[in-house]
Amino acid sequence: MNAKVKRFVLEPGRREMMLAGAAGLVLAAVGAMPRVSFAQTAGGPVSLAPLPYAPEALEPHIDAQTMSLHHDKHHQAYVTNLNKALSEHSQLATLTLPELLRRLPEVPEGVRNTIRNNGGGHANHAMFWSIMGPNAGGTPTGAVAEAITRDLGGFEDFKKTFNAAGTKQFGSGWVFVTADKAGKLEIVARPNQDTPLMEGKAVLMGNDVWEHAYYLKYQNRRADYLAAWWNVVNWKAVNDRYAAIRRGELI
Ligand SMILES: [Fe+2]
């Protein structure tokens, strides 16, 4: 074992944190949030929780077939591949998912890209399912609404900038809103399954602009998908994440 790998051996006091990932910590923090787990299971250190609502629940904005394929096939593949990589490098499975992603440069080179793509994929999708829901949309509420007005120029400007970032993201990727511990918001786009967690930044919310997220219904019309997506954003869930970030529980 080289010196870098040894650094993954954490203090016993951190053990209670190890089996909870980004979404798992939300669970601990807010209870009623949709269940997405990073808990230890017999199949590997990472598990894929069921969608927290029916696949058709986001119709007509996101169709049921897209939701089923997206969750059951795409997200499942990230989980399966991440478990395989972690099973071959058990010292990595002792880290929380945000910690694993933040410490990618220390991950053995042979498995670094696999962890980057599949660990990022798991974190991004777990966040994604949790901030959408049926009978959602409308204007932001609570502390998130205030932060959007303060940091992003209000809801209309925020949507415009966010949608433009998602439209301009070349190829596959994501557009996110990050929040620091003081609550300041920022819009960032990242390619592939990269996540601001890799830079130590907490993710408040984000939209998936991979074609697998929208192609069956919207074909090449990514801008239409981005515009429709706001109808399924669950602002209560976003506010719960915001509170968890401000408590330091999502990073
Ligand atoms: Fe996706």
JSON list of C-alpha atoms and ligand atoms in Angstrom, two decimals:
[
{"chain": "A", "resi": 1, "resn": "MET", "atom": "CA", "xyz": [0.00, 0.00, 0.00]},
{"chain": "A", "resi": 2, "resn": "ASN", "atom": "CA", "xyz": [1.49, 3.32, -0.94]},
{"chain": "A", "resi": 3, "resn": "ALA", "atom": "CA", "xyz": [1.36, 6.49, 1.12]},
{"chain": "A", "resi": 4, "resn": "LYS", "atom": "CA", "xyz": [-1.52, 8.00, -0.83]},
{"chain": "A", "resi": 5, "resn": "VAL", "atom": "CA", "xyz": [-3.72, 4.94, -0.38]},
{"chain": "A", "resi": 6, "resn": "LYS", "atom": "CA", "xyz": [-2.97, 4.87, 3.33]},
{"chain": "A", "resi": 7, "resn": "ARG", "atom": "CA", "xyz": [-4.47, 8.34, 3.60]},
{"chain": "A", "resi": 8, "resn": "PHE", "atom": "CA", "xyz": [-7.86, 6.78, 2.96]},
{"chain": "A", "resi": 9, "resn": "VAL", "atom": "CA", "xyz": [-7.75, 5.09, 6.35]},
{"chain": "A", "resi": 10, "resn": "LEU", "atom": "CA", "xyz": [-9.91, 7.47, 8.34]},
{"chain": "A", "resi": 11, "resn": "GLU", "atom": "CA", "xyz": [-10.24, 8.13, 12.02]},
{"chain": "A", "resi": 12, "resn": "PRO", "atom": "CA", "xyz": [-12.82, 6.00, 13.89]},
{"chain": "A", "resi": 13, "resn": "GLY", "atom": "CA", "xyz": [-14.85, 9.15, 14.61]},
{"chain": "A", "resi": 14, "resn": "ARG", "atom": "CA", "xyz": [-15.66, 9.41, 10.95]},
{"chain": "A", "resi": 15, "resn": "ARG", "atom": "CA", "xyz": [-17.08, 5.90, 10.70]},
{"chain": "A", "resi": 16, "resn": "GLU", "atom": "CA", "xyz": [-20.67, 6.99, 11.19]},
{"chain": "A", "resi": 17, "resn": "MET", "atom": "CA", "xyz": [-20.26, 9.28, 8.19]},
{"chain": "A", "resi": 18, "resn": "MET", "atom": "CA", "xyz": [-18.79, 6.69, 5.89]},
{"chain": "A", "resi": 19, "resn": "LEU", "atom": "CA", "xyz": [-21.85, 4.82, 4.77]},
{"chain": "A", "resi": 20, "resn": "ALA", "atom": "CA", "xyz": [-23.89, 7.87, 3.93]},
{"chain": "A", "resi": 21, "resn": "GLY", "atom": "CA", "xyz": [-23.39, 9.64, 0.64]},
{"chain": "A", "resi": 22, "resn": "ALA", "atom": "CA", "xyz": [-24.70, 12.91, -0.69]},
{"chain": "A", "resi": 23, "resn": "ALA", "atom": "CA", "xyz": [-28.28, 11.71, -0.84]},
{"chain": "A", "resi": 24, "resn": "GLY", "atom": "CA", "xyz": [-27.97, 9.58, 2.28]},
{"chain": "A", "resi": 25, "resn": "LEU", "atom": "CA", "xyz": [-27.04, 12.63, 4.28]},
{"chain": "A", "resi": 26, "resn": "VAL", "atom": "CA", "xyz": [-30.09, 14.42, 2.98]},
{"chain": "A", "resi": 27, "resn": "LEU", "atom": "CA", "xyz": [-32.11, 11.53, 4.30]},
{"chain": "A", "resi": 28, "resn": "ALA", "atom": "CA", "xyz": [-30.62, 11.88, 7.73]},
{"chain": "A", "resi": 29, "resn": "ALA", "atom": "CA", "xyz": [-31.14, 15.60, 7.62]},
{"chain": "A", "resi": 30, "resn": "VAL", "atom": "CA", "xyz": [-34.67, 15.93, 6.41]},
{"chain": "A", "resi": 31, "resn": "GLY", "atom": "CA", "xyz": [-36.38, 12.60, 6.95]},
{"chain": "A", "resi": 32, "resn": "ALA", "atom": "CA", "xyz": [-39.23, 13.07, 4.49]},
{"chain": "A", "resi": 33, "resn": "MET", "atom": "CA", "xyz": [-36.94, 13.42, 1.49]},
{"chain": "A", "resi": 34, "resn": "PRO", "atom": "CA", "xyz": [-37.21, 10.79, -1.24]},
{"chain": "A", "resi": 35, "resn": "ARG", "atom": "CA", "xyz": [-35.14, 7.81, -0.29]},
{"chain": "A", "resi": 36, "resn": "VAL", "atom": "CA", "xyz": [-31.89, 7.54, -2.21]},
{"chain": "A", "resi": 37, "resn": "SER", "atom": "CA", "xyz": [-29.30, 5.59, -0.36]},
{"chain": "A", "resi": 38, "resn": "PHE", "atom": "CA", "xyz": [-25.55, 5.18, -0.29]},
{"chain": "A", "resi": 39, "resn": "ALA", "atom": "CA", "xyz": [-25.88, 2.63, 2.47]},
{"chain": "A", "resi": 40, "resn": "GLN", "atom": "CA", "xyz": [-23.90, -0.60, 2.75]},
{"chain": "A", "resi": 41, "resn": "THR", "atom": "CA", "xyz": [-25.69, -3.56, 1.20]},
{"chain": "A", "resi": 42, "resn": "ALA", "atom": "CA", "xyz": [-24.86, -7.16, 0.43]},
{"chain": "A", "resi": 43, "resn": "GLY", "atom": "CA", "xyz": [-24.49, -6.30, -3.26]},
{"chain": "A", "resi": 44, "resn": "GLY", "atom": "CA", "xyz": [-21.75, -3.76, -2.66]},
{"chain": "A", "resi": 45, "resn": "PRO", "atom": "CA", "xyz": [-21.16, -0.53, -0.81]},
{"chain": "A", "resi": 46, "resn": "VAL", "atom": "CA", "xyz": [-23.55, 1.43, -3.03]},
{"chain": "A", "resi": 47, "resn": "SER", "atom": "CA", "xyz": [-27.23, 0.71, -3.60]},
{"chain": "A", "resi": 48, "resn": "LEU", "atom": "CA", "xyz": [-29.80, 2.14, -5.98]},
{"chain": "A", "resi": 49, "resn": "ALA", "atom": "CA", "xyz": [-33.01, 3.10, -4.22]},
{"chain": "A", "resi": 50, "resn": "PRO", "atom": "CA", "xyz": [-36.29, 2.93, -6.15]},
{"chain": "A", "resi": 51, "resn": "LEU", "atom": "CA", "xyz": [-37.53, 6.13, -7.75]},
{"chain": "A", "resi": 52, "resn": "PRO", "atom": "CA", "xyz": [-39.32, 8.09, -5.02]},
{"chain": "A", "resi": 53, "resn": "TYR", "atom": "CA", "xyz": [-42.40, 8.42, -7.28]},
{"chain": "A", "resi": 54, "resn": "ALA", "atom": "CA", "xyz": [-43.94, 6.48, -10.15]},
{"chain": "A", "resi": 55, "resn": "PRO", "atom": "CA", "xyz": [-42.13, 6.72, -13.50]},
{"chain": "A", "resi": 56, "resn": "GLU", "atom": "CA", "xyz": [-45.20, 8.37, -15.02]},
{"chain": "A", "resi": 57, "resn": "ALA", "atom": "CA", "xyz": [-45.50, 10.91, -12.18]},
{"chain": "A", "resi": 58, "resn": "LEU", "atom": "CA", "xyz": [-43.61, 13.61, -14.08]},
{"chain": "A", "resi": 59, "resn": "GLU", "atom": "CA", "xyz": [-45.74, 13.34, -17.21]},
{"chain": "A", "resi": 60, "resn": "PRO", "atom": "CA", "xyz": [-46.24, 15.21, -19.47]},
{"chain": "A", "resi": 61, "resn": "HIS", "atom": "CA", "xyz": [-42.93, 17.02, -18.91]},
{"chain": "A", "resi": 62, "resn": "ILE", "atom": "CA", "xyz": [-40.77, 13.89, -18.59]},
{"chain": "A", "resi": 63, "resn": "ASP", "atom": "CA", "xyz": [-42.27, 10.69, -20.00]},
{"chain": "A", "resi": 64, "resn": "ALA", "atom": "CA", "xyz": [-42.51, 7.43, -18.10]},
{"chain": "A", "resi": 65, "resn": "GLN", "atom": "CA", "xyz": [-40.32, 5.45, -20.49]},
{"chain": "A", "resi": 66, "resn": "THR", "atom": "CA", "xyz": [-37.51, 7.97, -20.18]},
{"chain": "A", "resi": 67, "resn": "MET", "atom": "CA", "xyz": [-37.78, 7.91, -16.39]},
{"chain": "A", "resi": 68, "resn": "SER", "atom": "CA", "xyz": [-37.72, 4.09, -16.25]},
{"chain": "A", "resi": 69, "resn": "LEU", "atom": "CA", "xyz": [-34.77, 3.74, -18.58]},
{"chain": "A", "resi": 70, "resn": "HIS", "atom": "CA", "xyz": [-32.94, 6.60, -16.97]},
{"chain": "A", "resi": 71, "resn": "HIS", "atom": "CA", "xyz": [-33.28, 5.24, -13.45]},
{"chain": "A", "resi": 72, "resn": "ASP", "atom": "CA", "xyz": [-33.38, 1.48, -13.98]},
{"chain": "A", "resi": 73, "resn": "LYS", "atom": "CA", "xyz": [-30.72, 1.23, -16.69]},
{"chain": "A", "resi": 74, "resn": "HIS", "atom": "CA", "xyz": [-28.50, 4.31, -16.72]},
{"chain": "A", "resi": 75, "resn": "HIS", "atom": "CA", "xyz": [-28.34, 5.05, -13.00]},
{"chain": "A", "resi": 76, "resn": "GLN", "atom": "CA", "xyz": [-28.19, 1.33, -12.23]},
{"chain": "A", "resi": 77, "resn": "ALA", "atom": "CA", "xyz": [-25.15, 1.01, -14.51]},
{"chain": "A", "resi": 78, "resn": "TYR", "atom": "CA", "xyz": [-23.32, 3.77, -12.61]},
{"chain": "A", "resi": 79, "resn": "VAL", "atom": "CA", "xyz": [-24.09, 2.00, -9.33]},
{"chain": "A", "resi": 80, "resn": "THR", "atom": "CA", "xyz": [-23.01, -1.41, -10.66]},
{"chain": "A", "resi": 81, "resn": "ASN", "atom": "CA", "xyz": [-19.76, -0.05, -12.09]},
{"chain": "A", "resi": 82, "resn": "LEU", "atom": "CA", "xyz": [-19.01, 1.96, -8.95]},
{"chain": "A", "resi": 83, "resn": "ASN", "atom": "CA", "xyz": [-19.58, -1.11, -6.78]},
{"chain": "A", "resi": 84, "resn": "LYS", "atom": "CA", "xyz": [-17.24, -3.15, -8.96]},
{"chain": "A", "resi": 85, "resn": "ALA", "atom": "CA", "xyz": [-14.50, -0.54, -8.67]},
{"chain": "A", "resi": 86, "resn": "LEU", "atom": "CA", "xyz": [-14.99, -0.19, -4.92]},
{"chain": "A", "resi": 87, "resn": "SER", "atom": "CA", "xyz": [-14.97, -3.95, -4.43]},
{"chain": "A", "resi": 88, "resn": "GLU", "atom": "CA", "xyz": [-11.51, -4.07, -5.98]},
{"chain": "A", "resi": 89, "resn": "HIS", "atom": "CA", "xyz": [-10.28, -1.15, -3.83]},
{"chain": "A", "resi": 90, "resn": "SER", "atom": "CA", "xyz": [-11.91, -1.69, -0.48]},
{"chain": "A", "resi": 91, "resn": "GLN", "atom": "CA", "xyz": [-10.04, 1.20, 1.17]},
{"chain": "A", "resi": 92, "resn": "LEU", "atom": "CA", "xyz": [-12.06, 3.58, -1.03]},
{"chain": "A", "resi": 93, "resn": "ALA", "atom": "CA", "xyz": [-15.39, 2.17, 0.14]},
{"chain": "A", "resi": 94, "resn": "THR", "atom": "CA", "xyz": [-14.74, 3.61, 3.58]},
{"chain": "A", "resi": 95, "resn": "LEU", "atom": "CA", "xyz": [-15.21, 7.15, 2.28]},
{"chain": "A", "resi": 96, "resn": "THR", "atom": "CA", "xyz": [-18.42, 9.08, 1.86]},
{"chain": "A", "resi": 97, "resn": "LEU", "atom": "CA", "xyz": [-19.34, 9.66, -1.76]},
{"chain": "A", "resi": 98, "resn": "PRO", "atom": "CA", "xyz": [-18.63, 13.43, -1.61]},
{"chain": "A", "resi": 99, "resn": "GLU", "atom": "CA", "xyz": [-15.28, 12.68, 0.01]},
{"chain": "A", "resi": 100, "resn": "LEU", "atom": "CA", "xyz": [-14.41, 10.07, -2.59]},
{"chain": "A", "resi": 101, "resn": "LEU", "atom": "CA", "xyz": [-15.19, 12.54, -5.37]},
{"chain": "A", "resi": 102, "resn": "ARG", "atom": "CA", "xyz": [-13.31, 15.40, -3.72]},
{"chain": "A", "resi": 103, "resn": "ARG", "atom": "CA", "xyz": [-10.24, 13.20, -3.28]},
{"chain": "A", "resi": 104, "resn": "LEU", "atom": "CA", "xyz": [-10.14, 11.79, -6.81]},
{"chain": "A", "resi": 105, "resn": "PRO", "atom": "CA", "xyz": [-6.50, 12.86, -7.34]},
{"chain": "A", "resi": 106, "resn": "GLU", "atom": "CA", "xyz": [-5.56, 10.44, -4.55]},
{"chain": "A", "resi": 107, "resn": "VAL", "atom": "CA", "xyz": [-7.49, 7.52, -6.03]},
{"chain": "A", "resi": 108, "resn": "PRO", "atom": "CA", "xyz": [-5.26, 4.92, -7.72]},
{"chain": "A", "resi": 109, "resn": "GLU", "atom": "CA", "xyz": [-4.83, 5.92, -11.34]},
{"chain": "A", "resi": 110, "resn": "GLY", "atom": "CA", "xyz": [-6.07, 2.61, -12.74]},
{"chain": "A", "resi": 111, "resn": "VAL", "atom": "CA", "xyz": [-9.54, 3.15, -11.27]},
{"chain": "A", "resi": 112, "resn": "ARG", "atom": "CA", "xyz": [-9.70, 6.96, -11.12]},
{"chain": "A", "resi": 113, "resn": "ASN", "atom": "CA", "xyz": [-11.72, 7.52, -14.30]},
{"chain": "A", "resi": 114, "resn": "THR", "atom": "CA", "xyz": [-14.12, 4.72, -13.41]},
{"chain": "A", "resi": 115, "resn": "ILE", "atom": "CA", "xyz": [-14.74, 6.30, -10.00]},
{"chain": "A", "resi": 116, "resn": "ARG", "atom": "CA", "xyz": [-15.00, 9.74, -11.55]},
{"chain": "A", "resi": 117, "resn": "ASN", "atom": "CA", "xyz": [-17.60, 8.73, -14.12]},
{"chain": "A", "resi": 118, "resn": "ASN", "atom": "CA", "xyz": [-19.63, 6.29, -12.06]},
{"chain": "A", "resi": 119, "resn": "GLY", "atom": "CA", "xyz": [-19.27, 7.95, -8.67]},
{"chain": "A", "resi": 120, "resn": "GLY", "atom": "CA", "xyz": [-20.18, 11.24, -10.28]},
{"chain": "A", "resi": 121, "resn": "GLY", "atom": "CA", "xyz": [-23.03, 9.54, -12.11]},
{"chain": "A", "resi": 122, "resn": "HIS", "atom": "CA", "xyz": [-24.40, 8.09, -8.88]},
{"chain": "A", "resi": 123, "resn": "ALA", "atom": "CA", "xyz": [-24.17, 11.38, -6.96]},
{"chain": "A", "resi": 124, "resn": "ASN", "atom": "CA", "xyz": [-25.68, 13.41, -9.78]},
{"chain": "A", "resi": 125, "resn": "HIS", "atom": "CA", "xyz": [-28.62, 11.10, -10.39]},
{"chain": "A", "resi": 126, "resn": "ALA", "atom": "CA", "xyz": [-29.39, 10.63, -6.69]},
{"chain": "A", "resi": 127, "resn": "MET", "atom": "CA", "xyz": [-29.59, 14.42, -6.39]},
{"chain": "A", "resi": 128, "resn": "PHE", "atom": "CA", "xyz": [-31.66, 14.64, -9.59]},
{"chain": "A", "resi": 129, "resn": "TRP", "atom": "CA", "xyz": [-34.44, 12.23, -8.52]},
{"chain": "A", "resi": 130, "resn": "SER", "atom": "CA", "xyz": [-34.64, 13.90, -5.13]},
{"chain": "A", "resi": 131, "resn": "ILE", "atom": "CA", "xyz": [-35.31, 17.42, -6.36]},
{"chain": "A", "resi": 132, "resn": "MET", "atom": "CA", "xyz": [-38.11, 16.52, -8.78]},
{"chain": "A", "resi": 133, "resn": "GLY", "atom": "CA", "xyz": [-41.64, 15.39, -8.08]},
{"chain": "A", "resi": 134, "resn": "PRO", "atom": "CA", "xyz": [-45.26, 15.31, -9.18]},
{"chain": "A", "resi": 135, "resn": "ASN", "atom": "CA", "xyz": [-47.48, 18.36, -8.63]},
{"chain": "A", "resi": 136, "resn": "ALA", "atom": "CA", "xyz": [-44.36, 20.48, -8.42]},
{"chain": "A", "resi": 137, "resn": "GLY", "atom": "CA", "xyz": [-42.96, 23.44, -10.33]},
{"chain": "A", "resi": 138, "resn": "GLY", "atom": "CA", "xyz": [-44.17, 26.97, -9.84]},
{"chain": "A", "resi": 139, "resn": "THR", "atom": "CA", "xyz": [-42.04, 29.66, -8.30]},
{"chain": "A", "resi": 140, "resn": "PRO", "atom": "CA", "xyz": [-39.30, 28.99, -5.73]},
{"chain": "A", "resi": 141, "resn": "THR", "atom": "CA", "xyz": [-40.22, 29.24, -2.08]},
{"chain": "A", "resi": 142, "resn": "GLY", "atom": "CA", "xyz": [-38.62, 29.93, 1.26]},
{"chain": "A", "resi": 143, "resn": "ALA", "atom": "CA", "xyz": [-34.94, 30.61, 1.78]},
{"chain": "A", "resi": 144, "resn": "VAL", "atom": "CA", "xyz": [-34.11, 29.36, -1.71]},
{"chain": "A", "resi": 145, "resn": "ALA", "atom": "CA", "xyz": [-36.37, 31.99, -3.25]},
{"chain": "A", "resi": 146, "resn": "GLU", "atom": "CA", "xyz": [-34.60, 34.70, -1.24]},
{"chain": "A", "resi": 147, "resn": "ALA", "atom": "CA", "xyz": [-31.18, 33.39, -2.26]},
{"chain": "A", "resi": 148, "resn": "ILE", "atom": "CA", "xyz": [-32.21, 33.27, -5.94]},
{"chain": "A", "resi": 149, "resn": "THR", "atom": "CA", "xyz": [-33.29, 36.90, -5.75]},
{"chain": "A", "resi": 150, "resn": "ARG", "atom": "CA", "xyz": [-30.10, 37.91, -3.92]},
{"chain": "A", "resi": 151, "resn": "ASP", "atom": "CA", "xyz": [-27.51, 35.92, -5.92]},
{"chain": "A", "resi": 152, "resn": "LEU", "atom": "CA", "xyz": [-29.04, 35.09, -9.30]},
{"chain": "A", "resi": 153, "resn": "GLY", "atom": "CA", "xyz": [-31.10, 38.15, -10.18]},
{"chain": "A", "resi": 154, "resn": "GLY", "atom": "CA", "xyz": [-34.51, 36.67, -9.44]},
{"chain": "A", "resi": 155, "resn": "PHE", "atom": "CA", "xyz": [-36.32, 33.60, -10.76]},
{"chain": "A", "resi": 156, "resn": "GLU", "atom": "CA", "xyz": [-36.72, 34.72, -14.38]},
{"chain": "A", "resi": 157, "resn": "ASP", "atom": "CA", "xyz": [-33.05, 35.67, -14.78]},
{"chain": "A", "resi": 158, "resn": "PHE", "atom": "CA", "xyz": [-32.00, 32.52, -12.95]},
{"chain": "A", "resi": 159, "resn": "LYS", "atom": "CA", "xyz": [-34.00, 30.29, -15.32]},
{"chain": "A", "resi": 160, "resn": "LYS", "atom": "CA", "xyz": [-32.63, 32.14, -18.33]},
{"chain": "A", "resi": 161, "resn": "THR", "atom": "CA", "xyz": [-29.00, 31.79, -17.23]},
{"chain": "A", "resi": 162, "resn": "PHE", "atom": "CA", "xyz": [-29.46, 28.17, -16.10]},
{"chain": "A", "resi": 163, "resn": "ASN", "atom": "CA", "xyz": [-31.20, 27.14, -19.34]},
{"chain": "A", "resi": 164, "resn": "ALA", "atom": "CA", "xyz": [-28.55, 28.91, -21.41]},
{"chain": "A", "resi": 165, "resn": "ALA", "atom": "CA", "xyz": [-25.79, 27.09, -19.53]},
{"chain": "A", "resi": 166, "resn": "GLY", "atom": "CA", "xyz": [-27.54, 23.78, -20.13]},
{"chain": "A", "resi": 167, "resn": "THR", "atom": "CA", "xyz": [-28.11, 24.52, -23.81]},
{"chain": "A", "resi": 168, "resn": "LYS", "atom": "CA", "xyz": [-24.49, 25.58, -24.34]},
{"chain": "A", "resi": 169, "resn": "GLN", "atom": "CA", "xyz": [-23.00, 22.55, -22.57]},
{"chain": "A", "resi": 170, "resn": "PHE", "atom": "CA", "xyz": [-21.43, 20.73, -25.51]},
{"chain": "A", "resi": 171, "resn": "GLY", "atom": "CA", "xyz": [-22.32, 17.04, -25.63]},
{"chain": "A", "resi": 172, "resn": "SER", "atom": "CA", "xyz": [-23.26, 15.29, -22.40]},
{"chain": "A", "resi": 173, "resn": "GLY", "atom": "CA", "xyz": [-23.21, 16.98, -19.05]},
{"chain": "A", "resi": 174, "resn": "TRP", "atom": "CA", "xyz": [-25.08, 18.74, -16.31]},
{"chain": "A", "resi": 175, "resn": "VAL", "atom": "CA", "xyz": [-26.03, 22.23, -15.23]},
{"chain": "A", "resi": 176, "resn": "PHE", "atom": "CA", "xyz": [-25.98, 22.77, -11.47]},
{"chain": "A", "resi": 177, "resn": "VAL", "atom": "CA", "xyz": [-26.63, 25.34, -8.81]},
{"chain": "A", "resi": 178, "resn": "THR", "atom": "CA", "xyz": [-24.02, 25.16, -6.07]},
{"chain": "A", "resi": 179, "resn": "ALA", "atom": "CA", "xyz": [-24.34, 26.66, -2.62]},
{"chain": "A", "resi": 180, "resn": "ASP", "atom": "CA", "xyz": [-21.58, 27.47, -0.18]},
{"chain": "A", "resi": 181, "resn": "LYS", "atom": "CA", "xyz": [-22.01, 27.20, 3.58]},
{"chain": "A", "resi": 182, "resn": "ALA", "atom": "CA", "xyz": [-23.03, 30.85, 3.77]},
{"chain": "A", "resi": 183, "resn": "GLY", "atom": "CA", "xyz": [-25.80, 30.01, 1.31]},
{"chain": "A", "resi": 184, "resn": "LYS", "atom": "CA", "xyz": [-24.44, 31.85, -1.72]},
{"chain": "A", "resi": 185, "resn": "LEU", "atom": "CA", "xyz": [-25.65, 30.35, -5.00]},
{"chain": "A", "resi": 186, "resn": "GLU", "atom": "CA", "xyz": [-23.80, 29.91, -8.28]},
{"chain": "A", "resi": 187, "resn": "ILE", "atom": "CA", "xyz": [-24.75, 28.34, -11.63]},
{"chain": "A", "resi": 188, "resn": "VAL", "atom": "CA", "xyz": [-22.14, 26.01, -13.15]},
{"chain": "A", "resi": 189, "resn": "ALA", "atom": "CA", "xyz": [-22.14, 23.51, -16.02]},
{"chain": "A", "resi": 190, "resn": "ARG", "atom": "CA", "xyz": [-19.93, 20.43, -16.10]},
{"chain": "A", "resi": 191, "resn": "PRO", "atom": "CA", "xyz": [-19.27, 17.81, -18.81]},
{"chain": "A", "resi": 192, "resn": "ASN", "atom": "CA", "xyz": [-20.03, 14.09, -18.59]},
{"chain": "A", "resi": 193, "resn": "GLN", "atom": "CA", "xyz": [-20.75, 13.03, -14.98]},
{"chain": "A", "resi": 194, "resn": "ASP", "atom": "CA", "xyz": [-18.46, 15.58, -13.38]},
{"chain": "A", "resi": 195, "resn": "THR", "atom": "CA", "xyz": [-19.91, 17.32, -10.36]},
{"chain": "A", "resi": 196, "resn": "PRO", "atom": "CA", "xyz": [-18.94, 20.37, -8.32]},
{"chain": "A", "resi": 197, "resn": "LEU", "atom": "CA", "xyz": [-18.50, 17.89, -5.45]},
{"chain": "A", "resi": 198, "resn": "MET", "atom": "CA", "xyz": [-15.17, 17.16, -7.13]},
{"chain": "A", "resi": 199, "resn": "GLU", "atom": "CA", "xyz": [-14.15, 20.72, -6.27]},
{"chain": "A", "resi": 200, "resn": "GLY", "atom": "CA", "xyz": [-15.52, 20.50, -2.75]},
{"chain": "A", "resi": 201, "resn": "LYS", "atom": "CA", "xyz": [-18.66, 22.47, -3.60]},
{"chain": "A", "resi": 202, "resn": "ALA", "atom": "CA", "xyz": [-22.11, 21.38, -2.47]},
{"chain": "A", "resi": 203, "resn": "VAL", "atom": "CA", "xyz": [-24.80, 20.87, -5.12]},
{"chain": "A", "resi": 204, "resn": "LEU", "atom": "CA", "xyz": [-28.17, 22.42, -4.38]},
{"chain": "A", "resi": 205, "resn": "MET", "atom": "CA", "xyz": [-29.90, 21.28, -7.57]},
{"chain": "A", "resi": 206, "resn": "GLY", "atom": "CA", "xyz": [-29.13, 20.36, -11.14]},
{"chain": "A", "resi": 207, "resn": "ASN", "atom": "CA", "xyz": [-30.51, 19.19, -14.46]},
{"chain": "A", "resi": 208, "resn": "ASP", "atom": "CA", "xyz": [-29.21, 16.33, -16.56]},
{"chain": "A", "resi": 209, "resn": "VAL", "atom": "CA", "xyz": [-28.57, 17.37, -20.17]},
{"chain": "A", "resi": 210, "resn": "TRP", "atom": "CA", "xyz": [-27.40, 13.99, -21.43]},
{"chain": "A", "resi": 211, "resn": "GLU", "atom": "CA", "xyz": [-29.54, 12.93, -24.38]},
{"chain": "A", "resi": 212, "resn": "HIS", "atom": "CA", "xyz": [-30.72, 9.91, -22.36]},
{"chain": "A", "resi": 213, "resn": "ALA", "atom": "CA", "xyz": [-32.59, 12.38, -20.13]},
{"chain": "A", "resi": 214, "resn": "TYR", "atom": "CA", "xyz": [-34.80, 13.78, -22.87]},
{"chain": "A", "resi": 215, "resn": "TYR", "atom": "CA", "xyz": [-34.29, 12.28, -26.34]},
{"chain": "A", "resi": 216, "resn": "LEU", "atom": "CA", "xyz": [-37.34, 9.98, -26.47]},
{"chain": "A", "resi": 217, "resn": "LYS", "atom": "CA", "xyz": [-39.74, 12.89, -25.98]},
{"chain": "A", "resi": 218, "resn": "TYR", "atom": "CA", "xyz": [-37.78, 15.94, -27.09]},
{"chain": "A", "resi": 219, "resn": "GLN", "atom": "CA", "xyz": [-35.34, 14.42, -29.64]},
{"chain": "A", "resi": 220, "resn": "ASN", "atom": "CA", "xyz": [-32.77, 17.14, -30.43]},
{"chain": "A", "resi": 221, "resn": "ARG", "atom": "CA", "xyz": [-34.76, 19.91, -28.71]},
{"chain": "A", "resi": 222, "resn": "ARG", "atom": "CA", "xyz": [-32.71, 20.23, -25.55]},
{"chain": "A", "resi": 223, "resn": "ALA", "atom": "CA", "xyz": [-33.88, 23.81, -25.01]},
{"chain": "A", "resi": 224, "resn": "ASP", "atom": "CA", "xyz": [-37.52, 22.64, -24.90]},
{"chain": "A", "resi": 225, "resn": "TYR", "atom": "CA", "xyz": [-36.63, 19.99, -22.32]},
{"chain": "A", "resi": 226, "resn": "LEU", "atom": "CA", "xyz": [-34.78, 22.55, -20.22]},
{"chain": "A", "resi": 227, "resn": "ALA", "atom": "CA", "xyz": [-37.77, 24.90, -20.36]},
{"chain": "A", "resi": 228, "resn": "ALA", "atom": "CA", "xyz": [-40.27, 22.15, -19.42]},
{"chain": "A", "resi": 229, "resn": "TRP", "atom": "CA", "xyz": [-38.11, 20.78, -16.58]},
{"chain": "A", "resi": 230, "resn": "TRP", "atom": "CA", "xyz": [-39.02, 23.66, -14.26]},
{"chain": "A", "resi": 231, "resn": "ASN", "atom": "CA", "xyz": [-42.53, 22.17, -14.05]},
{"chain": "A", "resi": 232, "resn": "VAL", "atom": "CA", "xyz": [-41.19, 19.19, -12.10]},
{"chain": "A", "resi": 233, "resn": "VAL", "atom": "CA", "xyz": [-38.79, 20.96, -9.72]},
{"chain": "A", "resi": 234, "resn": "ASN", "atom": "CA", "xyz": [-39.81, 20.27, -6.13]},
{"chain": "A", "resi": 235, "resn": "TRP", "atom": "CA", "xyz": [-38.96, 23.50, -4.32]},
{"chain": "A", "resi": 236, "resn": "LYS", "atom": "CA", "xyz": [-39.68, 21.97, -0.93]},
{"chain": "A", "resi": 237, "resn": "ALA", "atom": "CA", "xyz": [-36.99, 19.36, -1.61]},
{"chain": "A", "resi": 238, "resn": "VAL", "atom": "CA", "xyz": [-34.60, 22.05, -2.87]},
{"chain": "A", "resi": 239, "resn": "ASN", "atom": "CA", "xyz": [-35.19, 24.02, 0.32]},
{"chain": "A", "resi": 240, "resn": "ASP", "atom": "CA", "xyz": [-34.48, 20.91, 2.38]},
{"chain": "A", "resi": 241, "resn": "ARG", "atom": "CA", "xyz": [-31.17, 20.47, 0.54]},
{"chain": "A", "resi": 242, "resn": "TYR", "atom": "CA", "xyz": [-30.36, 24.15, 1.04]},
{"chain": "A", "resi": 243, "resn": "ALA", "atom": "CA", "xyz": [-30.86, 23.82, 4.79]},
{"chain": "A", "resi": 244, "resn": "ALA", "atom": "CA", "xyz": [-28.74, 20.65, 4.85]},
{"chain": "A", "resi": 245, "resn": "ILE", "atom": "CA", "xyz": [-25.93, 22.37, 2.94]},
{"chain": "A", "resi": 246, "resn": "ARG", "atom": "CA", "xyz": [-25.99, 25.29, 5.35]},
{"chain": "A", "resi": 247, "resn": "ARG", "atom": "CA", "xyz": [-25.67, 22.83, 8.21]},
{"chain": "A", "resi": 248, "resn": "GLY", "atom": "CA", "xyz": [-22.63, 21.32, 6.48]},
{"chain": "A", "resi": 249, "resn": "GLU", "atom": "CA", "xyz": [-24.39, 18.00, 5.93]},
{"chain": "A", "resi": 250, "resn": "LEU", "atom": "CA", "xyz": [-24.16, 17.66, 2.16]},
{"chain": "A", "resi": 251, "resn": "ILE", "atom": "CA", "xyz": [-20.44, 17.93, 1.57]},
{"chain": "B", "resi": 1, "resn": "FE", "atom": "FE", "xyz": [-28.68, 10.82, -16.66]}
]
